[in-house]
């Protein structure tokens, strides 16, 4: 630019911090130099020192002809600087770690003359950048768990650093890097802190709710995976278990409160351990009764198998401690159990003052009916057909009956849970075979043939409860035949 000093006066220079320095020569277009809020011009280093025409002092000195020197510097801006190794005017610049610092002045003049500028980021632009980061990172922080948010944080930092690098590489704008990355880091820190506080609060809530109802490994899983179940309510496939001590009212009337509590504790403790060790959830105790669930809150595809095996183990454990309890408390305990599988509604239920995680639904009601129904057959463990279908590869059962429980109209198949697969002796197997043949014949109204098979079963085991129960029923049918639309079902008139 060929601008004379006389063309520029004090009024021809306009300085606006955060925007530009504008020089307005009288005979030339305006010269605009972008500056930041502090009046600093950002240099666009388009080349190193060697990219500018230069001559050393020794080269100039060898020209004794003034005309040669004049031609060398004619129409050029001449800068004089130290370039010797070891001089104090050597230092790093963006394009060279060891360059004559006169290059800074050369770059500034080149930027001004060519209009090549890297624009500084204004205060308002920095606020917009922070707002954009907030609008992107906040929803992510709300919906992502900390583990995944950390990955997103590093990805976001890499993307932003790439944008900063591209802004400089393409000579466009100098984006701030310290403040945005600090903002992102603080956001990550507070996200982790808040999540930790909330998670600890939820962990204590979950622990207080489940620590006495499930095993330690299940409790740990629930604490580490709170999203695996919902306290608000959800439909889940589960197996429900009810147990009750037979004749407990009579027992309670003959014992002092201290002895009664001692008896219950010594009975409930091993039963509860078996339930929790099989990954069951103890829903509640009601005196001598236990309600437990498999499949909630801890998801378990083998919930029916686990429940059946736990019931078998409880009955075996009861056999082990029965003599001890009789000797100590004067009573032998026999426990009836009912098991059923199906869809339940699981969640926190109760009042604002007290909530409990529990299950509800038709499958629960049927399990509750199975337990007292054991008394009708003289057995101690009854399961529904759904449970049998889910666990039949692991258990031995007796096809027990076709019943209609109170409040229902559709018959359901029930089974007596006998033992683990392959653990029945020959006599028991033969007894079951004779009973099941009698049961099917009685469904077909072949009562006399059914009685013959029942007699065979009772010869093998005269105390077989189901055989005695069906025999009495068939004898009654011989005197008072069932209705024409009867299909073998036994209608239970009461819940108990």
Coordinates of C-alpha atoms in Angstrom, one line a residue:
X1 CA 0.0 0.0 0.0
X2 CA 1.3 3.4 -1.0
X3 CA 0.0 5.5 1.9
X4 CA 1.7 8.7 2.9
X5 CA 1.8 9.6 6.6
X6 CA 0.1 12.9 5.7
X7 CA -3.0 11.0 4.6
X8 CA -3.7 9.7 8.1
X9 CA -4.6 12.0 11.0
X10 CA -5.9 11.2 14.6
X11 CA -9.5 11.3 13.4
X12 CA -8.7 8.7 10.7
X13 CA -8.0 5.9 13.2
X14 CA -11.0 4.1 14.8
X15 CA -10.3 1.7 17.6
X16 CA -13.2 -0.6 18.9
X17 CA -12.0 -3.1 21.4
X18 CA -13.3 -6.6 20.7
X19 CA -13.9 -5.6 17.0
X20 CA -11.2 -3.8 15.0
X21 CA -8.7 -1.0 14.4
X22 CA -9.8 0.8 11.3
X23 CA -7.4 3.1 9.5
X24 CA -9.1 5.4 7.0
X25 CA -6.6 7.0 4.6
X26 CA -7.9 9.8 2.5
X27 CA -7.0 8.4 -0.9
X28 CA -7.1 4.6 -0.2
X29 CA -9.7 2.0 1.0
X30 CA -10.0 1.5 4.7
X31 CA -7.5 -0.8 6.4
X32 CA -9.1 -3.0 9.0
X33 CA -7.2 -4.9 11.6
X34 CA -9.3 -7.3 13.8
X35 CA -8.5 -7.1 17.6
X36 CA -9.9 -8.8 20.7
X37 CA -11.4 -7.2 23.8
X38 CA -7.9 -6.3 25.0
X39 CA -6.7 -4.8 21.7
X40 CA -4.6 -7.7 20.7
X41 CA -4.2 -8.7 17.1
X42 CA -4.1 -12.4 16.4
X43 CA -1.3 -13.3 13.9
X44 CA -1.9 -15.7 11.0
X45 CA 1.5 -17.4 10.6
X46 CA 1.3 -18.3 6.9
X47 CA 5.1 -18.9 6.6
X48 CA 8.4 -19.2 8.3
X49 CA 11.3 -16.7 8.2
X50 CA 12.8 -18.3 5.1
X51 CA 9.5 -17.7 3.2
X52 CA 10.2 -14.0 3.3
X53 CA 12.8 -12.3 1.1
X54 CA 15.9 -11.7 3.3
X55 CA 19.5 -10.8 3.1
X56 CA 22.1 -11.1 5.7
X57 CA 24.3 -8.1 6.8
X58 CA 27.3 -9.7 5.2
X59 CA 25.5 -10.0 1.9
X60 CA 24.4 -6.3 2.0
X61 CA 27.8 -5.2 3.1
X62 CA 29.5 -6.8 0.1
X63 CA 27.6 -4.5 -2.2
X64 CA 29.7 -1.3 -2.2
X65 CA 27.4 0.1 -4.9
X66 CA 24.7 2.2 -3.3
X67 CA 22.5 1.7 -6.4
X68 CA 22.5 -2.1 -5.9
X69 CA 21.3 -1.7 -2.3
X70 CA 18.7 0.8 -3.4
X71 CA 17.3 -1.6 -6.0
X72 CA 17.3 -4.5 -3.4
X73 CA 15.1 -2.7 -0.9
X74 CA 13.1 -0.5 -3.4
X75 CA 9.3 -0.6 -2.7
X76 CA 9.8 -2.9 0.2
X77 CA 9.3 -2.7 4.0
X78 CA 12.6 -3.5 5.5
X79 CA 12.9 -5.1 9.0
X80 CA 16.2 -5.5 10.7
X81 CA 16.5 -8.3 13.2
X82 CA 19.0 -10.6 14.9
X83 CA 19.3 -14.1 13.4
X84 CA 22.6 -15.3 14.8
X85 CA 22.5 -18.5 16.8
X86 CA 22.7 -17.7 20.5
X87 CA 21.3 -14.2 20.2
X88 CA 18.5 -13.1 22.6
X89 CA 16.1 -12.4 19.8
X90 CA 15.6 -16.1 18.9
X91 CA 12.5 -18.0 20.1
X92 CA 9.5 -20.2 19.3
X93 CA 6.7 -19.2 16.9
X94 CA 3.8 -21.4 15.8
X95 CA 5.6 -22.6 12.7
X96 CA 9.1 -22.9 14.1
X97 CA 10.4 -23.7 17.5
X98 CA 13.6 -21.8 16.9
X99 CA 13.1 -18.7 14.8
X100 CA 14.2 -15.0 14.7
X101 CA 11.5 -13.1 16.5
X102 CA 11.6 -10.5 13.8
X103 CA 9.3 -13.0 12.0
X104 CA 6.5 -11.9 14.4
X105 CA 6.7 -8.3 13.0
X106 CA 7.0 -9.6 9.5
X107 CA 3.9 -11.7 9.9
X108 CA 2.0 -8.8 11.4
X109 CA 2.8 -6.5 8.5
X110 CA 2.0 -9.3 6.0
X111 CA -1.4 -9.9 7.6
X112 CA -2.2 -6.2 7.6
X113 CA -1.1 -5.6 4.0
X114 CA -2.8 -8.7 2.6
X115 CA -5.9 -8.6 4.8
X116 CA -5.1 -12.2 5.9
X117 CA -6.3 -12.4 9.5
X118 CA -7.3 -15.0 12.0
X119 CA -10.3 -13.5 13.7
X120 CA -10.3 -13.4 17.5
X121 CA -13.3 -14.8 19.3
X122 CA -15.4 -12.0 20.9
X123 CA -16.8 -12.2 24.4
X124 CA -20.3 -12.8 23.1
X125 CA -19.1 -15.5 20.8
X126 CA -17.4 -17.2 23.7
X127 CA -20.7 -17.1 25.6
X128 CA -22.5 -18.6 22.6
X129 CA -19.9 -21.4 22.5
X130 CA -20.4 -22.2 26.2
X131 CA -24.2 -22.1 25.7
X132 CA -24.0 -24.5 22.8
X133 CA -21.8 -26.9 24.9
X134 CA -24.3 -26.6 27.7
X135 CA -27.3 -27.4 25.5
X136 CA -25.5 -30.4 24.1
X137 CA -23.9 -31.8 27.2
X138 CA -26.7 -31.2 29.7
X139 CA -29.3 -33.6 28.1
X140 CA -26.6 -36.1 27.6
X141 CA -25.6 -35.9 31.3
X142 CA -29.2 -36.3 32.3
X143 CA -29.9 -39.4 30.3
X144 CA -26.5 -41.2 30.3
X145 CA -25.0 -43.1 33.1
X146 CA -21.5 -41.8 34.3
X147 CA -19.6 -44.7 32.6
X148 CA -21.0 -43.7 29.1
X149 CA -20.9 -40.0 29.9
X150 CA -17.2 -40.2 30.4
X151 CA -16.8 -41.7 26.9
X152 CA -19.0 -38.9 25.5
X153 CA -16.9 -36.3 27.4
X154 CA -13.7 -37.5 25.8
X155 CA -15.3 -37.7 22.4
X156 CA -16.7 -34.2 22.8
X157 CA -13.3 -32.8 23.9
X158 CA -11.6 -34.4 20.8
X159 CA -14.3 -33.0 18.5
X160 CA -13.9 -29.5 20.0
X161 CA -10.1 -29.6 19.8
X162 CA -10.4 -30.6 16.2
X163 CA -12.6 -27.6 15.5
X164 CA -10.1 -25.3 17.2
X165 CA -7.3 -26.9 15.1
X166 CA -9.3 -26.6 11.9
X167 CA -10.1 -22.9 12.7
X168 CA -6.4 -22.1 12.8
X169 CA -5.3 -24.4 10.0
X170 CA -7.8 -22.8 7.6
X171 CA -6.9 -19.3 8.8
X172 CA -10.4 -18.6 9.9
X173 CA -10.8 -18.0 13.7
X174 CA -9.0 -18.6 17.0
X175 CA -11.5 -20.4 19.1
X176 CA -11.0 -20.5 22.9
X177 CA -9.8 -23.8 24.3
X178 CA -9.0 -23.4 28.0
X179 CA -12.4 -22.1 29.1
X180 CA -14.6 -24.6 27.1
X181 CA -12.5 -27.6 28.1
X182 CA -12.5 -26.4 31.8
X183 CA -16.3 -26.0 31.5
X184 CA -16.6 -29.5 30.2
X185 CA -14.3 -30.9 32.9
X186 CA -16.3 -29.1 35.6
X187 CA -19.5 -30.4 34.1
X188 CA -18.1 -34.0 34.2
X189 CA -17.0 -33.5 37.8
X190 CA -20.3 -32.2 39.0
X191 CA -22.2 -34.9 37.0
X192 CA -20.2 -37.6 38.6
X193 CA -20.6 -36.0 42.1
X194 CA -24.3 -35.5 41.8
X195 CA -24.8 -39.0 40.4
X196 CA -22.7 -40.4 43.2
X197 CA -24.8 -38.6 45.8
X198 CA -28.0 -39.8 44.2
X199 CA -26.7 -43.3 43.7
X200 CA -25.7 -43.5 47.3
X201 CA -29.1 -42.3 48.4
X202 CA -30.8 -44.9 46.1
X203 CA -28.3 -47.5 47.3
X204 CA -29.2 -46.9 50.9
X205 CA -32.9 -47.0 50.0
X206 CA -32.5 -50.3 48.1
X207 CA -30.4 -51.8 50.8
X208 CA -32.9 -50.8 53.5
X209 CA -35.6 -52.3 51.4
X210 CA -34.0 -55.6 50.4
X211 CA -31.0 -56.4 52.7
X212 CA -33.0 -58.8 54.9
X213 CA -35.1 -60.2 52.0
X214 CA -32.5 -61.4 49.5
X215 CA -29.0 -62.9 49.4
X216 CA -25.9 -60.7 49.5
X217 CA -25.0 -61.4 45.8
X218 CA -28.5 -60.5 44.7
X219 CA -28.5 -57.4 46.8
X220 CA -25.1 -56.4 45.3
X221 CA -26.5 -56.9 41.8
X222 CA -29.6 -54.8 42.6
X223 CA -27.4 -52.0 44.0
X224 CA -25.1 -52.0 41.0
X225 CA -27.9 -52.3 38.5
X226 CA -30.9 -50.2 39.8
X227 CA -32.2 -50.1 36.2
X228 CA -32.8 -53.8 36.2
X229 CA -36.0 -53.4 38.1
X230 CA -38.5 -50.6 38.7
X231 CA -40.0 -49.5 42.1
X232 CA -42.8 -47.8 40.2
X233 CA -44.3 -51.0 38.9
X234 CA -43.8 -53.3 36.0
X235 CA -45.1 -56.6 34.6
X236 CA -42.6 -59.5 35.2
X237 CA -42.6 -63.2 34.8
X238 CA -42.1 -64.7 38.3
X239 CA -42.8 -67.7 40.6
X240 CA -44.6 -67.1 43.8
X241 CA -44.2 -69.2 47.0
X242 CA -46.5 -69.4 50.1
X243 CA -45.8 -71.5 53.1
X244 CA -47.7 -72.0 56.4
X245 CA -47.2 -74.2 59.4
X246 CA -50.0 -76.7 59.8
X247 CA -52.0 -76.3 63.0
X248 CA -50.1 -73.3 64.1
X249 CA -53.0 -71.8 66.0
X250 CA -53.1 -74.8 68.3
X251 CA -49.3 -74.6 68.7
X252 CA -49.5 -70.9 69.6
X253 CA -52.1 -71.5 72.2
X254 CA -49.9 -74.0 74.1
X255 CA -46.7 -72.0 74.2
X256 CA -45.6 -68.9 76.1
X257 CA -44.8 -65.8 74.0
X258 CA -41.1 -66.4 74.6
X259 CA -41.2 -70.0 73.5
X260 CA -43.4 -69.2 70.5
X261 CA -41.0 -66.5 69.3
X262 CA -38.1 -68.9 69.8
X263 CA -39.8 -71.7 67.9
X264 CA -40.7 -69.4 65.0
X265 CA -37.1 -68.0 64.8
X266 CA -35.6 -71.4 64.8
X267 CA -38.0 -72.5 62.0
X268 CA -37.9 -69.3 59.9
X269 CA -34.1 -68.8 59.9
X270 CA -33.1 -71.9 57.9
X271 CA -36.1 -71.6 55.7
X272 CA -35.2 -68.0 54.9
X273 CA -31.6 -68.9 54.2
X274 CA -32.7 -71.6 51.7
X275 CA -34.9 -69.0 49.9
X276 CA -32.4 -66.2 49.7
X277 CA -29.5 -68.6 48.8
X278 CA -31.6 -69.7 45.8
X279 CA -31.9 -66.1 44.7
X280 CA -35.5 -65.8 46.0
X281 CA -36.9 -62.6 47.4
X282 CA -38.7 -62.9 50.8
X283 CA -41.7 -60.6 50.3
X284 CA -43.1 -60.8 53.8
X285 CA -43.5 -62.8 57.0
X286 CA -47.0 -63.2 58.5
X287 CA -46.4 -64.9 61.8
X288 CA -45.5 -68.5 60.7
X289 CA -46.3 -67.8 57.1
X290 CA -43.7 -66.9 54.4
X291 CA -44.3 -65.3 51.0
X292 CA -41.4 -65.4 48.6
X293 CA -40.9 -64.6 44.9
X294 CA -38.3 -65.7 42.3
X295 CA -37.8 -63.6 39.2
X296 CA -38.3 -60.2 41.0
X297 CA -36.7 -57.9 41.7
X298 CA -33.7 -59.9 40.4
X299 CA -34.5 -61.2 36.9
X300 CA -34.1 -65.0 36.7
X301 CA -35.0 -67.1 33.7
X302 CA -35.0 -70.2 35.9
X303 CA -37.3 -68.7 38.5
X304 CA -39.7 -71.7 38.5
X305 CA -36.8 -74.2 38.9
X306 CA -35.2 -72.2 41.7
X307 CA -38.5 -72.0 43.6
X308 CA -39.3 -75.7 43.3
X309 CA -35.8 -76.8 44.4
X310 CA -36.0 -74.3 47.3
X311 CA -39.3 -75.8 48.4
X312 CA -37.8 -79.3 48.2
X313 CA -34.8 -78.2 50.3
X314 CA -37.0 -76.6 52.9
X315 CA -39.1 -79.7 53.4
X316 CA -35.8 -81.7 53.7
X317 CA -34.4 -79.2 56.2
X318 CA -37.6 -79.4 58.2
X319 CA -37.2 -83.1 58.4
X320 CA -33.7 -82.6 59.8
X321 CA -34.9 -80.1 62.5
X322 CA -38.3 -81.6 63.3
X323 CA -37.1 -83.9 66.1
X324 CA -35.0 -81.1 67.6
X325 CA -37.9 -78.6 67.6
X326 CA -40.2 -81.2 69.2
X327 CA -37.7 -82.0 71.9
X328 CA -37.2 -78.2 72.7
X329 CA -40.7 -76.9 72.2
X330 CA -42.9 -79.9 72.4
X331 CA -44.3 -79.7 68.9
X332 CA -43.5 -81.3 65.6
X333 CA -43.8 -78.9 62.6
X334 CA -45.4 -79.8 59.3
X335 CA -45.5 -77.1 56.7
X336 CA -47.7 -76.7 53.7
X337 CA -46.4 -74.9 50.6
X338 CA -48.0 -73.6 47.4
X339 CA -46.1 -72.5 44.3
X340 CA -47.4 -70.9 41.1
X341 CA -45.8 -69.1 38.1
X342 CA -47.1 -66.4 35.9
X343 CA -47.2 -62.7 35.1
X344 CA -47.2 -60.4 38.2
X345 CA -47.2 -56.7 38.8
X346 CA -44.1 -55.9 40.8
X347 CA -43.2 -52.6 42.4
X348 CA -43.4 -50.4 45.4
X349 CA -46.8 -50.5 46.9
X350 CA -48.4 -49.0 50.0
X351 CA -49.0 -45.6 51.4
X352 CA -47.0 -42.3 51.4
X353 CA -45.9 -43.2 55.0
X354 CA -44.8 -46.8 54.2
X355 CA -43.9 -48.5 51.0
X356 CA -42.9 -52.1 50.3
X357 CA -41.7 -53.8 47.1
X358 CA -44.1 -56.6 46.5
X359 CA -46.0 -58.5 43.8
X360 CA -49.7 -58.7 42.9
X361 CA -51.8 -60.5 40.3
X362 CA -53.8 -63.6 39.5
X363 CA -50.7 -65.8 39.7
X364 CA -50.1 -64.6 43.2
X365 CA -53.6 -65.3 44.2
X366 CA -53.5 -68.9 42.9
X367 CA -50.2 -69.6 44.7
X368 CA -51.9 -68.4 47.9
X369 CA -54.8 -70.8 47.3
X370 CA -52.5 -73.8 46.6
X371 CA -51.0 -73.7 50.0
X372 CA -54.2 -74.4 52.0
X373 CA -55.4 -76.7 49.3
X374 CA -52.6 -79.1 50.2
X375 CA -54.8 -80.0 53.3
X376 CA -57.5 -81.5 51.0
X377 CA -55.0 -84.1 49.7
X378 CA -52.8 -84.7 52.7
X379 CA -49.7 -83.4 51.0
X380 CA -47.3 -80.6 51.8
X381 CA -46.2 -79.0 48.5
X382 CA -48.5 -78.1 45.6
X383 CA -47.5 -76.4 42.3
X384 CA -49.5 -75.1 39.4
X385 CA -49.3 -76.3 35.8
X386 CA -47.2 -73.3 34.6
X387 CA -44.6 -74.0 37.2
X388 CA -44.5 -77.6 36.3
X389 CA -44.0 -76.9 32.6
X390 CA -41.1 -74.5 33.4
X391 CA -39.4 -76.9 35.9
X392 CA -40.4 -80.4 34.8
X393 CA -36.9 -81.3 33.6
X394 CA -35.6 -80.8 37.2
X395 CA -38.3 -82.1 39.4
X396 CA -40.4 -85.2 40.2
X397 CA -44.1 -84.6 40.6
X398 CA -47.4 -86.4 40.9
X399 CA -50.3 -85.3 38.7
X400 CA -52.7 -84.4 41.6
X401 CA -56.0 -83.2 40.3
X402 CA -58.0 -80.8 38.2
X403 CA -59.5 -78.1 40.5
X404 CA -61.5 -74.9 40.4
X405 CA -60.4 -72.6 43.1
X406 CA -62.8 -70.2 44.8
X407 CA -63.7 -67.2 42.7
X408 CA -62.7 -68.9 39.4
X409 CA -64.6 -71.0 36.9
X410 CA -61.9 -72.5 34.7
X411 CA -60.3 -75.7 36.0
X412 CA -56.5 -75.8 36.5
X413 CA -54.2 -78.8 36.7
X414 CA -52.3 -79.1 39.9
X415 CA -49.3 -81.3 40.9
X416 CA -47.7 -82.5 44.1
X417 CA -44.0 -81.6 44.2
X418 CA -42.2 -84.7 45.3
X419 CA -38.4 -84.3 44.9
X420 CA -35.5 -83.5 42.6
X421 CA -35.3 -85.3 39.3
X422 CA -34.3 -89.0 39.7
X423 CA -34.6 -89.0 43.5
X424 CA -37.7 -91.2 43.9
X425 CA -37.6 -94.8 45.0
X426 CA -39.4 -97.6 43.2
X427 CA -42.3 -97.8 45.8
X428 CA -43.0 -94.1 45.5
X429 CA -42.9 -94.3 41.7
X430 CA -45.3 -97.2 41.7
X431 CA -47.7 -95.5 44.1
X432 CA -47.7 -92.4 41.9
X433 CA -48.4 -94.5 38.8
X434 CA -51.4 -96.2 40.4
X435 CA -52.7 -92.9 41.7
X436 CA -52.4 -91.1 38.3
X437 CA -54.2 -94.0 36.5
X438 CA -57.0 -93.9 39.1
X439 CA -57.2 -90.1 38.7
X440 CA -57.6 -90.3 34.9
X441 CA -60.1 -93.1 35.1
X442 CA -62.2 -91.1 37.6
X443 CA -62.1 -88.1 35.2
X444 CA -63.7 -90.5 32.6
X445 CA -66.3 -91.6 35.2
X446 CA -64.9 -95.1 35.4
X447 CA -65.1 -95.0 39.1
X448 CA -64.9 -98.8 39.8
X449 CA -61.7 -99.1 37.7
X450 CA -60.3 -96.1 39.4
X451 CA -60.9 -97.6 42.9
X452 CA -59.0 -100.7 41.9
X453 CA -55.9 -98.6 41.1
X454 CA -56.3 -96.7 44.3
X455 CA -56.4 -99.9 46.3
X456 CA -53.1 -100.9 44.7
X457 CA -51.6 -97.5 45.7
X458 CA -52.8 -97.9 49.2
X459 CA -51.4 -101.4 49.5
X460 CA -48.0 -99.8 48.7
X461 CA -48.6 -96.9 51.1
X462 CA -51.7 -96.9 53.2
X463 CA -51.0 -93.3 54.4
X464 CA -50.8 -91.9 50.9
X465 CA -52.9 -88.7 51.3
X466 CA -54.0 -88.1 47.7
X467 CA -55.1 -91.8 47.2
X468 CA -57.2 -91.6 50.4
X469 CA -58.7 -88.3 49.4
X470 CA -59.7 -89.4 45.9
X471 CA -61.0 -92.7 47.2
X472 CA -63.4 -90.8 49.5
X473 CA -64.4 -88.5 46.6
X474 CA -65.1 -91.4 44.3
X475 CA -67.1 -93.3 46.9
X476 CA -69.2 -90.2 47.2
X477 CA -69.7 -90.0 43.4
X478 CA -70.9 -93.6 43.4
X479 CA -73.7 -92.6 45.7
X480 CA -74.3 -89.1 44.2
X481 CA -72.9 -89.0 40.6
X482 CA -71.6 -85.6 39.4
X483 CA -73.6 -83.5 36.9
X484 CA -73.6 -84.3 33.2
X485 CA -71.3 -81.4 32.4
X486 CA -68.7 -82.5 34.9
X487 CA -65.3 -83.1 33.4
X488 CA -63.4 -84.3 36.4
X489 CA -62.8 -81.0 38.1
X490 CA -62.9 -80.6 41.9
X491 CA -64.6 -77.4 42.9
X492 CA -63.0 -75.9 46.0
X493 CA -65.7 -74.0 47.9
X494 CA -63.4 -72.1 50.3
X495 CA -60.0 -70.3 50.1
X496 CA -58.7 -72.2 53.1

